[in-house]
Coordinates of C-alpha atoms in Angstrom, one line a residue:
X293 CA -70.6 92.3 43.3
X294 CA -68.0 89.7 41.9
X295 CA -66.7 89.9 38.4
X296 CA -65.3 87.2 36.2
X297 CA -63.1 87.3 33.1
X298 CA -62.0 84.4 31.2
X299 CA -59.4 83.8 29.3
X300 CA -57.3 80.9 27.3
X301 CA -59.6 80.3 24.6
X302 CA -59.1 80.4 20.8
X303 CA -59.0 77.8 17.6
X304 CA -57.9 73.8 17.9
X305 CA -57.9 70.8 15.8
X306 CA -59.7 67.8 17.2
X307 CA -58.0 65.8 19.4
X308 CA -55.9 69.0 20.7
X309 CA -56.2 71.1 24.3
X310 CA -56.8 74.5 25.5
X311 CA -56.3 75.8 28.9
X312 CA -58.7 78.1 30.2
X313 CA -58.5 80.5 32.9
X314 CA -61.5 82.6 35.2
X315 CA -60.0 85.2 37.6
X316 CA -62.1 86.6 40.0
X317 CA -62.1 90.3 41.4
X318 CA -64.6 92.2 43.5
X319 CA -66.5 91.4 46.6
X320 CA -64.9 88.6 47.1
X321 CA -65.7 87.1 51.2
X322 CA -68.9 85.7 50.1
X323 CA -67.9 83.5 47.1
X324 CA -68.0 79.9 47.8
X325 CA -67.7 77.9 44.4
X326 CA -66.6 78.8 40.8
X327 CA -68.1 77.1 37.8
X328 CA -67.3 76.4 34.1
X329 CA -70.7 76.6 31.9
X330 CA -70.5 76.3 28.2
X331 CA -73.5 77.0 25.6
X332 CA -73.4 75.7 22.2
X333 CA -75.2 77.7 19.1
X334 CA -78.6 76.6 19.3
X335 CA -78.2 75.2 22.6
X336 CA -79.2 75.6 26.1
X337 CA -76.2 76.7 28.4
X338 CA -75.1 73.7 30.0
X339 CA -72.5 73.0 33.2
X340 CA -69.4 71.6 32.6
X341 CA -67.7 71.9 36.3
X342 CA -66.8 73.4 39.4
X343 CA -64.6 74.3 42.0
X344 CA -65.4 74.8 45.6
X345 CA -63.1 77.4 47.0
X346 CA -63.1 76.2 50.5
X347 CA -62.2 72.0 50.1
X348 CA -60.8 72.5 46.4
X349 CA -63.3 69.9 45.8
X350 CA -64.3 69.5 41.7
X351 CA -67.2 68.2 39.7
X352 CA -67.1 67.4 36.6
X353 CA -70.3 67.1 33.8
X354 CA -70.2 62.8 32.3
X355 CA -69.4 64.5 29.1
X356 CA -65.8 65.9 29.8
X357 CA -65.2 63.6 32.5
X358 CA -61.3 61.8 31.5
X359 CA -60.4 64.8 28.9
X360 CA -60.6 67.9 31.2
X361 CA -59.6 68.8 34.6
X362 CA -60.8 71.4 36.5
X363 CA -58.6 73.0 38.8
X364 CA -58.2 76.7 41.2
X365 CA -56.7 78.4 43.6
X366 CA -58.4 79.5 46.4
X367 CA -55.9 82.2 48.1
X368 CA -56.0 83.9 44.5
X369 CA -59.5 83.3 43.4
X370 CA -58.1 81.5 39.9
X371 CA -60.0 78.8 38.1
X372 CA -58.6 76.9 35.3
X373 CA -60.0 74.2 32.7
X374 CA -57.6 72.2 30.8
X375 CA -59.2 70.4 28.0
X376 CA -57.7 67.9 26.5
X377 CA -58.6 65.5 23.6
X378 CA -61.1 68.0 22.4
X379 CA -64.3 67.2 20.1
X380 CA -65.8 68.8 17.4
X381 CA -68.9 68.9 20.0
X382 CA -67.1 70.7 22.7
X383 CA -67.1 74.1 20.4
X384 CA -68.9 76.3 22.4
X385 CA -68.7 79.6 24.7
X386 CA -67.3 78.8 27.6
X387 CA -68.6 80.5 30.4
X388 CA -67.3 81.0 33.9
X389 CA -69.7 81.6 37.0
X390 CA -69.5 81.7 40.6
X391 CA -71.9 81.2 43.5
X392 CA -72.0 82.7 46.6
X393 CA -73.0 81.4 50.3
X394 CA -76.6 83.7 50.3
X395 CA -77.9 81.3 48.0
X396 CA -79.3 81.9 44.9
X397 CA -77.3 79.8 42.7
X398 CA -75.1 80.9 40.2
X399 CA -75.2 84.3 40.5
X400 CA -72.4 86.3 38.7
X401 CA -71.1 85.7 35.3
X402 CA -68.4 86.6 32.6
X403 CA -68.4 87.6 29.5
X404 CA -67.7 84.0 27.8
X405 CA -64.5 82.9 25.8
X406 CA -65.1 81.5 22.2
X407 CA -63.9 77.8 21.8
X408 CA -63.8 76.6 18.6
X409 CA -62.9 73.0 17.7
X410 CA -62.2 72.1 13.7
X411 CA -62.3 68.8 12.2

């Protein structure tokens, strides 16, 4: 079983950034990809990126793409997500998530980290 924390996340004015971080512990040898997620109030969750451990490949959602980055480290199972030029839309709970190679998509979670973006 893997478990996820995130951390980094907290209050900003529009147009700011935050830097979050998802470190991974646990059975490990079988994780293949990490992912950022994010659900709004009132909204479904919805992906925002990922990180293939392997390649260091990334995949951003259309819209964060040119205001954050997503970025890892495979030898220490780290995940990061720097946000930049935030929105009053990207307040959300940012959820990291990873998937491992039996299938079954996303299949381990953390708890969330609150990001909250003010006018």
């Amino acid at each position: 079983q893997v478990q996820l924390a995130e951390s980094g996340g907290g209050s900003v004015q529009a147009g700011g950034s935050l830097r979050l971080s998802c470190a991974a512990s646990g059975r490990l040898f079988n994780m293949y990809a990490m992912g950022w997620f994010r659900q709004a109030p009132g909204k479904e969750r919805e992906f925002v990126g990922r990180f293939t451990l392997s390649s260091g490949d990334t995949d951003l959602a259309d819209s964060v793409k040119g205001r954050f980055t997503i970025s890892g480290d495979n030898a220490k199972r780290r995940m990061f997500l720097q946000m930049n030029s935030l929105k009053l839309e990207d307040t959300a709970v940012y959820y990291c998530a990873s998937a491992s190679m039996d299938g079954g998509g996303w299949s381990s979670w953390g708890q969330g980290t609150q990001v909250t973006v003010s006018p």
